Amino acid sequence: MNQPPRLAVTTGEPAGIGPDLCILADWKHLPAELVLIGDSNVLAQRAAALNSPITFSAYHSTQPPQAGHVVIENVMTQNPVQAGQLDSANADYVLQTLDRAIDGCLSGEFDAMVTCPIQKSIINQAGIAFTGHTEYLQDRTNSEQVVMLLTAPTLRVALATTHLPLSKVADALSTQGLVNILHSLQLGLVKQLGISDPLILVTGLNPHAGEDGHLGSEEIDIIQPAIEQVRSEGMRAEGPLPADTLFTPPFMERADAVLAMYHDQGLPVLKHLGFGHAVNITLGLP
């Protein structure tokens, strides 16, 4: 019970920034053991290129975790890696690292997993259908409902839809779907972030939240009924609110989280406020 947690860290796209982050991060002050899951040769080569003296030892699951300790679970790339040069032949390697971390979390070997950035397009170019970490984690864990929650020091934004073309967003929204997302979001805010009675502000889909139906009916037909249902259950939720005025101090000073209807409605604001400090948390996983 007194052991530090053991965190699996997938090193991400091998030609991308992930290996660099793993090498440059100041791990030694973290109260956890970090298990880097990736190609040890890639990390060694990148450390040499960065003039970093860091060295890693091999991971052994039978050894008790040590705070500030960094080890490697070696997963080899299919092809040699050159930084900045994407290679679709290594797409399967990226998924192998994710699978290893997911399986370790599900079995209790790891206490949690952290993912470095990947390049979704190169995985698709390899002929593998892939839309993102969120959907992959949902599928691999057989989770019924997951929510992408991005957190920054001054703002939390959850998404009703994730990686969809804008033309498909309206058809992806439903009242019951939004109710399910609001339930998962509230549970995550309470259980994982320790907010006892969160207030969730919900955006509209259309400009000016539909302007009473003159600019779209989704607010009246879909979003408002979902808010009314969760409010009747005791949840604190307000909306649908126009996205162009929701992200202003009078609203943000009261809000514990915002539920945005689509990816580029909420995330530009969050990244403007917290770029370099924001973290994406997948709610609803085991």
PDB file of C-alpha atoms in Angstrom:
ATOM      1  CA  MET A   1       0.000   0.000   0.000  1.00  0.00           C
ATOM      2  CA  ASN A   2       2.972   2.328   0.537  1.00  0.00           C
ATOM      3  CA  GLN A   3       4.586   1.631  -2.833  1.00  0.00           C
ATOM      4  CA  PRO A   4       4.658   4.457  -5.386  1.00  0.00           C
ATOM      5  CA  PRO A   5       2.432   4.009  -8.434  1.00  0.00           C
ATOM      6  CA  ARG A   6       3.844   2.436 -11.581  1.00  0.00           C
ATOM      7  CA  LEU A   7       2.931   4.385 -14.718  1.00  0.00           C
ATOM      8  CA  ALA A   8       3.241   3.077 -18.263  1.00  0.00           C
ATOM      9  CA  VAL A   9       4.393   5.771 -20.705  1.00  0.00           C
ATOM     10  CA  THR A  10       3.975   4.972 -24.397  1.00  0.00           C
ATOM     11  CA  THR A  11       6.705   6.802 -26.300  1.00  0.00           C
ATOM     12  CA  GLY A  12       4.473   7.599 -29.273  1.00  0.00           C
ATOM     13  CA  GLU A  13       5.404   8.091 -32.912  1.00  0.00           C
ATOM     14  CA  PRO A  14       9.081   7.035 -33.051  1.00  0.00           C
ATOM     15  CA  ALA A  15      10.007   9.770 -35.539  1.00  0.00           C
ATOM     16  CA  GLY A  16       8.121  12.404 -33.585  1.00  0.00           C
ATOM     17  CA  ILE A  17       8.512  14.379 -30.380  1.00  0.00           C
ATOM     18  CA  GLY A  18       7.560  11.558 -27.996  1.00  0.00           C
ATOM     19  CA  PRO A  19      11.017  10.024 -27.547  1.00  0.00           C
ATOM     20  CA  ASP A  20      12.488  13.500 -26.987  1.00  0.00           C
ATOM     21  CA  LEU A  21       9.908  14.250 -24.294  1.00  0.00           C
ATOM     22  CA  CYS A  22      10.735  11.001 -22.522  1.00  0.00           C
ATOM     23  CA  ILE A  23      14.422  11.856 -22.525  1.00  0.00           C
ATOM     24  CA  LEU A  24      14.135  15.515 -21.527  1.00  0.00           C
ATOM     25  CA  ALA A  25      11.434  15.195 -18.859  1.00  0.00           C
ATOM     26  CA  ASP A  26      12.506  15.697 -15.258  1.00  0.00           C
ATOM     27  CA  TRP A  27      11.285  12.343 -13.999  1.00  0.00           C
ATOM     28  CA  LYS A  28      13.375  12.076 -10.843  1.00  0.00           C
ATOM     29  CA  HIS A  29      11.095  14.311  -8.776  1.00  0.00           C
ATOM     30  CA  LEU A  30       7.902  12.428  -9.618  1.00  0.00           C
ATOM     31  CA  PRO A  31       6.463  10.252  -6.828  1.00  0.00           C
ATOM     32  CA  ALA A  32       6.020   7.374  -9.280  1.00  0.00           C
ATOM     33  CA  GLU A  33       7.964   4.834 -11.302  1.00  0.00           C
ATOM     34  CA  LEU A  34       7.871   5.408 -15.056  1.00  0.00           C
ATOM     35  CA  VAL A  35       7.940   2.459 -17.451  1.00  0.00           C
ATOM     36  CA  LEU A  36       8.735   3.772 -20.922  1.00  0.00           C
ATOM     37  CA  ILE A  37       7.226   1.485 -23.545  1.00  0.00           C
ATOM     38  CA  GLY A  38       9.096   1.813 -26.810  1.00  0.00           C
ATOM     39  CA  ASP A  39      12.225   1.004 -28.774  1.00  0.00           C
ATOM     40  CA  SER A  40      15.305   1.306 -26.573  1.00  0.00           C
ATOM     41  CA  ASN A  41      17.538   1.881 -29.614  1.00  0.00           C
ATOM     42  CA  VAL A  42      15.404   4.821 -30.729  1.00  0.00           C
ATOM     43  CA  LEU A  43      15.579   6.341 -27.249  1.00  0.00           C
ATOM     44  CA  ALA A  44      19.350   5.814 -27.077  1.00  0.00           C
ATOM     45  CA  GLN A  45      19.880   7.405 -30.491  1.00  0.00           C
ATOM     46  CA  ARG A  46      17.662  10.350 -29.628  1.00  0.00           C
ATOM     47  CA  ALA A  47      19.437  10.831 -26.284  1.00  0.00           C
ATOM     48  CA  ALA A  48      22.763  10.990 -28.120  1.00  0.00           C
ATOM     49  CA  ALA A  49      21.358  13.530 -30.605  1.00  0.00           C
ATOM     50  CA  LEU A  50      20.101  15.645 -27.707  1.00  0.00           C
ATOM     51  CA  ASN A  51      23.452  15.375 -25.892  1.00  0.00           C
ATOM     52  CA  SER A  52      21.638  13.853 -22.935  1.00  0.00           C
ATOM     53  CA  PRO A  53      23.632  11.654 -20.564  1.00  0.00           C
ATOM     54  CA  ILE A  54      20.481   9.795 -19.506  1.00  0.00           C
ATOM     55  CA  THR A  55      20.554   6.000 -19.358  1.00  0.00           C
ATOM     56  CA  PHE A  56      17.679   3.597 -18.793  1.00  0.00           C
ATOM     57  CA  SER A  57      17.587   0.121 -17.317  1.00  0.00           C
ATOM     58  CA  ALA A  58      15.340  -2.717 -18.462  1.00  0.00           C
ATOM     59  CA  TYR A  59      11.921  -3.087 -16.874  1.00  0.00           C
ATOM     60  CA  HIS A  60      11.229  -6.104 -14.665  1.00  0.00           C
ATOM     61  CA  SER A  61       7.643  -6.421 -13.480  1.00  0.00           C
ATOM     62  CA  THR A  62       8.646  -8.465 -10.438  1.00  0.00           C
ATOM     63  CA  GLN A  63      10.728  -5.657  -8.970  1.00  0.00           C
ATOM     64  CA  PRO A  64       8.840  -3.255  -6.680  1.00  0.00           C
ATOM     65  CA  PRO A  65       8.349   0.227  -8.149  1.00  0.00           C
ATOM     66  CA  GLN A  66      10.651   3.013  -7.027  1.00  0.00           C
ATOM     67  CA  ALA A  67       9.694   6.688  -7.041  1.00  0.00           C
ATOM     68  CA  GLY A  68      11.600   8.663  -9.662  1.00  0.00           C
ATOM     69  CA  HIS A  69      12.849   5.457 -11.295  1.00  0.00           C
ATOM     70  CA  VAL A  70      12.689   5.257 -15.113  1.00  0.00           C
ATOM     71  CA  VAL A  71      12.928   1.929 -16.930  1.00  0.00           C
ATOM     72  CA  ILE A  72      12.230   0.656 -20.455  1.00  0.00           C
ATOM     73  CA  GLU A  73       9.930  -2.077 -21.682  1.00  0.00           C
ATOM     74  CA  ASN A  74      11.536  -2.660 -25.072  1.00  0.00           C
ATOM     75  CA  VAL A  75       9.265  -2.881 -28.121  1.00  0.00           C
ATOM     76  CA  MET A  76      11.164  -2.812 -31.401  1.00  0.00           C
ATOM     77  CA  THR A  77      10.187  -0.775 -34.441  1.00  0.00           C
ATOM     78  CA  GLN A  78       9.729  -2.567 -37.731  1.00  0.00           C
ATOM     79  CA  ASN A  79      12.027  -0.197 -39.642  1.00  0.00           C
ATOM     80  CA  PRO A  80      14.988   1.967 -38.610  1.00  0.00           C
ATOM     81  CA  VAL A  81      13.889   5.404 -37.401  1.00  0.00           C
ATOM     82  CA  GLN A  82      15.096   8.829 -38.466  1.00  0.00           C
ATOM     83  CA  ALA A  83      13.787  11.742 -36.435  1.00  0.00           C
ATOM     84  CA  GLY A  84      11.294  13.780 -38.414  1.00  0.00           C
ATOM     85  CA  GLN A  85      10.886  11.163 -41.161  1.00  0.00           C
ATOM     86  CA  LEU A  86       7.564   9.351 -40.862  1.00  0.00           C
ATOM     87  CA  ASP A  87       7.422   5.718 -41.963  1.00  0.00           C
ATOM     88  CA  SER A  88       4.113   3.860 -42.243  1.00  0.00           C
ATOM     89  CA  ALA A  89       5.989   0.576 -41.742  1.00  0.00           C
ATOM     90  CA  ASN A  90       6.273   1.545 -38.051  1.00  0.00           C
ATOM     91  CA  ALA A  91       2.544   2.141 -37.590  1.00  0.00           C
ATOM     92  CA  ASP A  92       1.989  -1.302 -36.094  1.00  0.00           C
ATOM     93  CA  TYR A  93       4.781  -0.625 -33.600  1.00  0.00           C
ATOM     94  CA  VAL A  94       2.886   2.395 -32.280  1.00  0.00           C
ATOM     95  CA  LEU A  95      -0.196   0.264 -31.680  1.00  0.00           C
ATOM     96  CA  GLN A  96       1.904  -2.453 -30.039  1.00  0.00           C
ATOM     97  CA  THR A  97       3.127   0.041 -27.450  1.00  0.00           C
ATOM     98  CA  LEU A  98      -0.453   1.111 -26.741  1.00  0.00           C
ATOM     99  CA  ASP A  99      -1.606  -2.502 -26.457  1.00  0.00           C
ATOM    100  CA  ARG A 100       1.174  -3.295 -23.982  1.00  0.00           C
ATOM    101  CA  ALA A 101       0.226  -0.352 -21.770  1.00  0.00           C
ATOM    102  CA  ILE A 102      -3.504  -1.078 -21.961  1.00  0.00           C
ATOM    103  CA  ASP A 103      -3.054  -4.768 -21.144  1.00  0.00           C
ATOM    104  CA  GLY A 104      -0.771  -3.879 -18.233  1.00  0.00           C
ATOM    105  CA  CYS A 105      -3.335  -1.448 -16.827  1.00  0.00           C
ATOM    106  CA  LEU A 106      -6.194  -3.917 -17.187  1.00  0.00           C
ATOM    107  CA  SER A 107      -4.198  -6.644 -15.422  1.00  0.00           C
ATOM    108  CA  GLY A 108      -3.140  -4.346 -12.584  1.00  0.00           C
ATOM    109  CA  GLU A 109       0.541  -4.430 -13.538  1.00  0.00           C
ATOM    110  CA  PHE A 110       0.423  -0.665 -14.169  1.00  0.00           C
ATOM    111  CA  ASP A 111      -1.571   1.854 -12.144  1.00  0.00           C
ATOM    112  CA  ALA A 112      -2.185   4.168 -15.101  1.00  0.00           C
ATOM    113  CA  MET A 113      -0.927   4.971 -18.567  1.00  0.00           C
ATOM    114  CA  VAL A 114       0.340   8.179 -20.151  1.00  0.00           C
ATOM    115  CA  THR A 115       0.593   8.548 -23.923  1.00  0.00           C
ATOM    116  CA  CYS A 116       3.097  10.582 -25.897  1.00  0.00           C
ATOM    117  CA  PRO A 117       1.922  12.077 -29.201  1.00  0.00           C
ATOM    118  CA  ILE A 118       1.277   9.934 -32.254  1.00  0.00           C
ATOM    119  CA  GLN A 119       0.701  10.731 -35.935  1.00  0.00           C
ATOM    120  CA  LYS A 120      -2.764   9.430 -36.816  1.00  0.00           C
ATOM    121  CA  SER A 121      -2.358   9.903 -40.565  1.00  0.00           C
ATOM    122  CA  ILE A 122       0.659   7.596 -40.796  1.00  0.00           C
ATOM    123  CA  ILE A 123      -1.290   4.808 -39.076  1.00  0.00           C
ATOM    124  CA  ASN A 124      -4.118   5.227 -41.576  1.00  0.00           C
ATOM    125  CA  GLN A 125      -1.621   5.259 -44.439  1.00  0.00           C
ATOM    126  CA  ALA A 126      -0.534   1.811 -43.246  1.00  0.00           C
ATOM    127  CA  GLY A 127      -4.074   0.584 -43.888  1.00  0.00           C
ATOM    128  CA  ILE A 128      -5.090   0.538 -40.214  1.00  0.00           C
ATOM    129  CA  ALA A 129      -8.360   2.291 -39.365  1.00  0.00           C
ATOM    130  CA  PHE A 130      -7.473   4.662 -36.520  1.00  0.00           C
ATOM    131  CA  THR A 131      -9.047   7.927 -35.381  1.00  0.00           C
ATOM    132  CA  GLY A 132      -7.184   8.587 -32.123  1.00  0.00           C
ATOM    133  CA  HIS A 133      -6.148   7.487 -28.665  1.00  0.00           C
ATOM    134  CA  THR A 134      -9.626   8.084 -27.240  1.00  0.00           C
ATOM    135  CA  GLU A 135     -11.444   5.769 -29.614  1.00  0.00           C
ATOM    136  CA  TYR A 136      -8.680   3.148 -29.513  1.00  0.00           C
ATOM    137  CA  LEU A 137      -8.764   3.004 -25.718  1.00  0.00           C
ATOM    138  CA  GLN A 138     -12.544   2.718 -25.791  1.00  0.00           C
ATOM    139  CA  ASP A 139     -12.454  -0.169 -28.254  1.00  0.00           C
ATOM    140  CA  ARG A 140      -9.616  -2.082 -26.593  1.00  0.00           C
ATOM    141  CA  THR A 141     -11.247  -1.862 -23.146  1.00  0.00           C
ATOM    142  CA  ASN A 142     -14.802  -2.516 -24.378  1.00  0.00           C
ATOM    143  CA  SER A 143     -15.900   0.705 -22.689  1.00  0.00           C
ATOM    144  CA  GLU A 144     -19.459   1.770 -23.441  1.00  0.00           C
ATOM    145  CA  GLN A 145     -18.972   5.507 -22.955  1.00  0.00           C
ATOM    146  CA  VAL A 146     -15.744   7.486 -22.891  1.00  0.00           C
ATOM    147  CA  VAL A 147     -15.276  11.250 -22.788  1.00  0.00           C
ATOM    148  CA  MET A 148     -12.315  13.300 -23.918  1.00  0.00           C
ATOM    149  CA  LEU A 149     -11.617  15.867 -21.189  1.00  0.00           C
ATOM    150  CA  LEU A 150      -8.834  18.367 -21.743  1.00  0.00           C
ATOM    151  CA  THR A 151      -7.637  20.192 -18.670  1.00  0.00           C
ATOM    152  CA  ALA A 152      -5.526  23.314 -18.318  1.00  0.00           C
ATOM    153  CA  PRO A 153      -4.759  25.345 -15.205  1.00  0.00           C
ATOM    154  CA  THR A 154      -7.774  27.624 -15.727  1.00  0.00           C
ATOM    155  CA  LEU A 155     -10.161  25.594 -17.897  1.00  0.00           C
ATOM    156  CA  ARG A 156     -11.560  22.095 -18.444  1.00  0.00           C
ATOM    157  CA  VAL A 157     -13.234  21.234 -21.745  1.00  0.00           C
ATOM    158  CA  ALA A 158     -14.987  17.957 -22.580  1.00  0.00           C
ATOM    159  CA  LEU A 159     -16.135  17.006 -26.065  1.00  0.00           C
ATOM    160  CA  ALA A 160     -19.496  15.599 -27.118  1.00  0.00           C
ATOM    161  CA  THR A 161     -17.916  14.399 -30.375  1.00  0.00           C
ATOM    162  CA  THR A 162     -14.233  13.814 -30.986  1.00  0.00           C
ATOM    163  CA  HIS A 163     -12.471  13.230 -34.310  1.00  0.00           C
ATOM    164  CA  LEU A 164     -15.272  13.726 -36.835  1.00  0.00           C
ATOM    165  CA  PRO A 165     -15.557  15.817 -39.988  1.00  0.00           C
ATOM    166  CA  LEU A 166     -17.587  18.921 -39.205  1.00  0.00           C
ATOM    167  CA  SER A 167     -20.245  17.834 -41.697  1.00  0.00           C
ATOM    168  CA  LYS A 168     -21.019  14.768 -39.537  1.00  0.00           C
ATOM    169  CA  VAL A 169     -21.211  16.419 -36.114  1.00  0.00           C
ATOM    170  CA  ALA A 170     -24.919  17.279 -36.079  1.00  0.00           C
ATOM    171  CA  ASP A 171     -25.948  13.758 -37.058  1.00  0.00           C
ATOM    172  CA  ALA A 172     -23.724  12.332 -34.289  1.00  0.00           C
ATOM    173  CA  LEU A 173     -25.563  14.223 -31.547  1.00  0.00           C
ATOM    174  CA  SER A 174     -28.517  12.753 -29.670  1.00  0.00           C
ATOM    175  CA  THR A 175     -30.265  13.612 -26.447  1.00  0.00           C
ATOM    176  CA  GLN A 176     -29.496  10.272 -24.834  1.00  0.00           C
ATOM    177  CA  GLY A 177     -25.916  10.428 -26.037  1.00  0.00           C
ATOM    178  CA  LEU A 178     -25.452  13.828 -24.409  1.00  0.00           C
ATOM    179  CA  VAL A 179     -27.085  12.585 -21.201  1.00  0.00           C
ATOM    180  CA  ASN A 180     -24.601   9.695 -21.115  1.00  0.00           C
ATOM    181  CA  ILE A 181     -21.674  12.042 -21.724  1.00  0.00           C
ATOM    182  CA  LEU A 182     -22.824  14.436 -19.012  1.00  0.00           C
ATOM    183  CA  HIS A 183     -23.117  11.531 -16.543  1.00  0.00           C
ATOM    184  CA  SER A 184     -19.593  10.344 -17.383  1.00  0.00           C
ATOM    185  CA  LEU A 185     -18.213  13.869 -17.193  1.00  0.00           C
ATOM    186  CA  GLN A 186     -19.765  14.542 -13.803  1.00  0.00           C
ATOM    187  CA  LEU A 187     -18.533  11.202 -12.455  1.00  0.00           C
ATOM    188  CA  GLY A 188     -15.011  11.957 -13.669  1.00  0.00           C
ATOM    189  CA  LEU A 189     -15.026  15.436 -12.154  1.00  0.00           C
ATOM    190  CA  VAL A 190     -16.175  14.022  -8.808  1.00  0.00           C
ATOM    191  CA  LYS A 191     -14.205  10.770  -8.616  1.00  0.00           C
ATOM    192  CA  GLN A 192     -11.008  11.642 -10.466  1.00  0.00           C
ATOM    193  CA  LEU A 193     -10.648  15.380  -9.972  1.00  0.00           C
ATOM    194  CA  GLY A 194     -12.221  15.667  -6.521  1.00  0.00           C
ATOM    195  CA  ILE A 195     -14.871  18.289  -7.342  1.00  0.00           C
ATOM    196  CA  SER A 196     -17.786  17.495  -5.047  1.00  0.00           C
ATOM    197  CA  ASP A 197     -20.659  19.248  -6.868  1.00  0.00           C
ATOM    198  CA  PRO A 198     -19.424  20.383 -10.288  1.00  0.00           C
ATOM    199  CA  LEU A 199     -21.122  22.943 -12.486  1.00  0.00           C
ATOM    200  CA  ILE A 200     -20.996  22.002 -16.171  1.00  0.00           C
ATOM    201  CA  LEU A 201     -21.708  24.617 -18.833  1.00  0.00           C
ATOM    202  CA  VAL A 202     -22.930  23.206 -22.150  1.00  0.00           C
ATOM    203  CA  THR A 203     -22.399  24.938 -25.479  1.00  0.00           C
ATOM    204  CA  GLY A 204     -24.890  25.097 -28.293  1.00  0.00           C
ATOM    205  CA  LEU A 205     -24.005  23.664 -31.672  1.00  0.00           C
ATOM    206  CA  ASN A 206     -24.961  26.573 -33.905  1.00  0.00           C
ATOM    207  CA  PRO A 207     -23.977  30.255 -33.858  1.00  0.00           C
ATOM    208  CA  HIS A 208     -25.736  32.088 -31.006  1.00  0.00           C
ATOM    209  CA  ALA A 209     -26.928  28.676 -29.741  1.00  0.00           C
ATOM    210  CA  GLY A 210     -29.345  28.476 -32.638  1.00  0.00           C
ATOM    211  CA  GLU A 211     -30.957  31.922 -32.143  1.00  0.00           C
ATOM    212  CA  ASP A 212     -34.231  30.366 -30.882  1.00  0.00           C
ATOM    213  CA  GLY A 213     -34.324  27.971 -33.807  1.00  0.00           C
ATOM    214  CA  HIS A 214     -33.621  30.490 -36.559  1.00  0.00           C
ATOM    215  CA  LEU A 215     -30.001  29.293 -36.980  1.00  0.00           C
ATOM    216  CA  GLY A 216     -30.609  25.596 -36.336  1.00  0.00           C
ATOM    217  CA  SER A 217     -32.858  23.417 -34.221  1.00  0.00           C
ATOM    218  CA  GLU A 218     -30.342  21.115 -32.508  1.00  0.00           C
ATOM    219  CA  GLU A 219     -30.350  23.245 -29.362  1.00  0.00           C
ATOM    220  CA  ILE A 220     -34.136  22.945 -29.001  1.00  0.00           C
ATOM    221  CA  ASP A 221     -34.534  19.349 -30.184  1.00  0.00           C
ATOM    222  CA  ILE A 222     -31.409  17.659 -28.740  1.00  0.00           C
ATOM    223  CA  ILE A 223     -29.260  19.691 -26.369  1.00  0.00           C
ATOM    224  CA  GLN A 224     -31.843  21.403 -24.164  1.00  0.00           C
ATOM    225  CA  PRO A 225     -33.756  18.157 -23.416  1.00  0.00           C
ATOM    226  CA  ALA A 226     -30.496  16.490 -22.346  1.00  0.00           C
ATOM    227  CA  ILE A 227     -29.694  19.340 -19.963  1.00  0.00           C
ATOM    228  CA  GLU A 228     -33.210  19.286 -18.532  1.00  0.00           C
ATOM    229  CA  GLN A 229     -32.986  15.533 -17.920  1.00  0.00           C
ATOM    230  CA  VAL A 230     -29.707  15.661 -15.987  1.00  0.00           C
ATOM    231  CA  ARG A 231     -30.874  18.706 -14.032  1.00  0.00           C
ATOM    232  CA  SER A 232     -33.961  16.754 -12.972  1.00  0.00           C
ATOM    233  CA  GLU A 233     -31.560  14.142 -11.571  1.00  0.00           C
ATOM    234  CA  GLY A 234     -29.785  16.741  -9.449  1.00  0.00           C
ATOM    235  CA  MET A 235     -26.849  17.554 -11.704  1.00  0.00           C
ATOM    236  CA  ARG A 236     -25.742  21.169 -12.047  1.00  0.00           C
ATOM    237  CA  ALA A 237     -25.705  21.903 -15.776  1.00  0.00           C
ATOM    238  CA  GLU A 238     -26.500  25.063 -17.706  1.00  0.00           C
ATOM    239  CA  GLY A 239     -27.069  25.751 -21.391  1.00  0.00           C
ATOM    240  CA  PRO A 240     -27.113  25.522 -24.264  1.00  0.00           C
ATOM    241  CA  LEU A 241     -24.975  28.645 -24.253  1.00  0.00           C
ATOM    242  CA  PRO A 242     -23.465  30.411 -27.276  1.00  0.00           C
ATOM    243  CA  ALA A 243     -19.878  29.252 -27.612  1.00  0.00           C
ATOM    244  CA  ASP A 244     -18.692  32.708 -28.670  1.00  0.00           C
ATOM    245  CA  THR A 245     -19.606  34.192 -25.285  1.00  0.00           C
ATOM    246  CA  LEU A 246     -19.392  31.170 -22.999  1.00  0.00           C
ATOM    247  CA  PHE A 247     -15.587  31.301 -22.779  1.00  0.00           C
ATOM    248  CA  THR A 248     -15.550  34.667 -21.013  1.00  0.00           C
ATOM    249  CA  PRO A 249     -14.673  35.475 -17.380  1.00  0.00           C
ATOM    250  CA  PRO A 250     -18.241  35.776 -16.000  1.00  0.00           C
ATOM    251  CA  PHE A 251     -18.981  32.205 -17.090  1.00  0.00           C
ATOM    252  CA  MET A 252     -15.534  30.703 -16.539  1.00  0.00           C
ATOM    253  CA  GLU A 253     -15.346  31.969 -12.962  1.00  0.00           C
ATOM    254  CA  ARG A 254     -18.325  29.724 -12.117  1.00  0.00           C
ATOM    255  CA  ALA A 255     -17.689  26.720 -14.335  1.00  0.00           C
ATOM    256  CA  ASP A 256     -15.925  23.515 -13.323  1.00  0.00           C
ATOM    257  CA  ALA A 257     -16.042  22.226 -16.898  1.00  0.00           C
ATOM    258  CA  VAL A 258     -17.446  23.040 -20.318  1.00  0.00           C
ATOM    259  CA  LEU A 259     -19.042  20.455 -22.601  1.00  0.00           C
ATOM    260  CA  ALA A 260     -18.418  21.514 -26.196  1.00  0.00           C
ATOM    261  CA  MET A 261     -20.251  19.914 -29.101  1.00  0.00           C
ATOM    262  CA  TYR A 262     -17.251  19.353 -31.358  1.00  0.00           C
ATOM    263  CA  HIS A 263     -13.476  19.314 -31.384  1.00  0.00           C
ATOM    264  CA  ASP A 264     -12.666  22.746 -32.784  1.00  0.00           C
ATOM    265  CA  GLN A 265     -15.386  24.503 -30.803  1.00  0.00           C
ATOM    266  CA  GLY A 266     -13.760  24.057 -27.409  1.00  0.00           C
ATOM    267  CA  LEU A 267     -10.139  23.111 -27.967  1.00  0.00           C
ATOM    268  CA  PRO A 268      -8.863  26.292 -29.655  1.00  0.00           C
ATOM    269  CA  VAL A 269      -9.827  28.237 -26.537  1.00  0.00           C
ATOM    270  CA  LEU A 270      -8.278  25.711 -24.191  1.00  0.00           C
ATOM    271  CA  LYS A 271      -5.047  25.540 -26.182  1.00  0.00           C
ATOM    272  CA  HIS A 272      -4.858  29.317 -26.369  1.00  0.00           C
ATOM    273  CA  LEU A 273      -5.086  29.516 -22.589  1.00  0.00           C
ATOM    274  CA  GLY A 274      -3.013  26.461 -21.717  1.00  0.00           C
ATOM    275  CA  PHE A 275      -0.792  25.413 -24.604  1.00  0.00           C
ATOM    276  CA  GLY A 276       2.098  23.399 -23.222  1.00  0.00           C
ATOM    277  CA  HIS A 277       0.267  22.853 -19.941  1.00  0.00           C
ATOM    278  CA  ALA A 278      -2.910  21.070 -21.050  1.00  0.00           C
ATOM    279  CA  VAL A 279      -3.494  17.354 -20.468  1.00  0.00           C
ATOM    280  CA  ASN A 280      -6.015  15.116 -22.226  1.00  0.00           C
ATOM    281  CA  ILE A 281      -7.767  12.739 -19.810  1.00  0.00           C
ATOM    282  CA  THR A 282      -9.965   9.922 -21.122  1.00  0.00           C
ATOM    283  CA  LEU A 283     -12.923   9.521 -18.778  1.00  0.00           C
ATOM    284  CA  GLY A 284     -15.072   6.391 -18.653  1.00  0.00           C
ATOM    285  CA  LEU A 285     -12.314   3.762 -18.913  1.00  0.00           C
ATOM    286  CA  PRO A 286     -12.017   0.877 -16.424  1.00  0.00           C
TER     287      PRO A 286
END
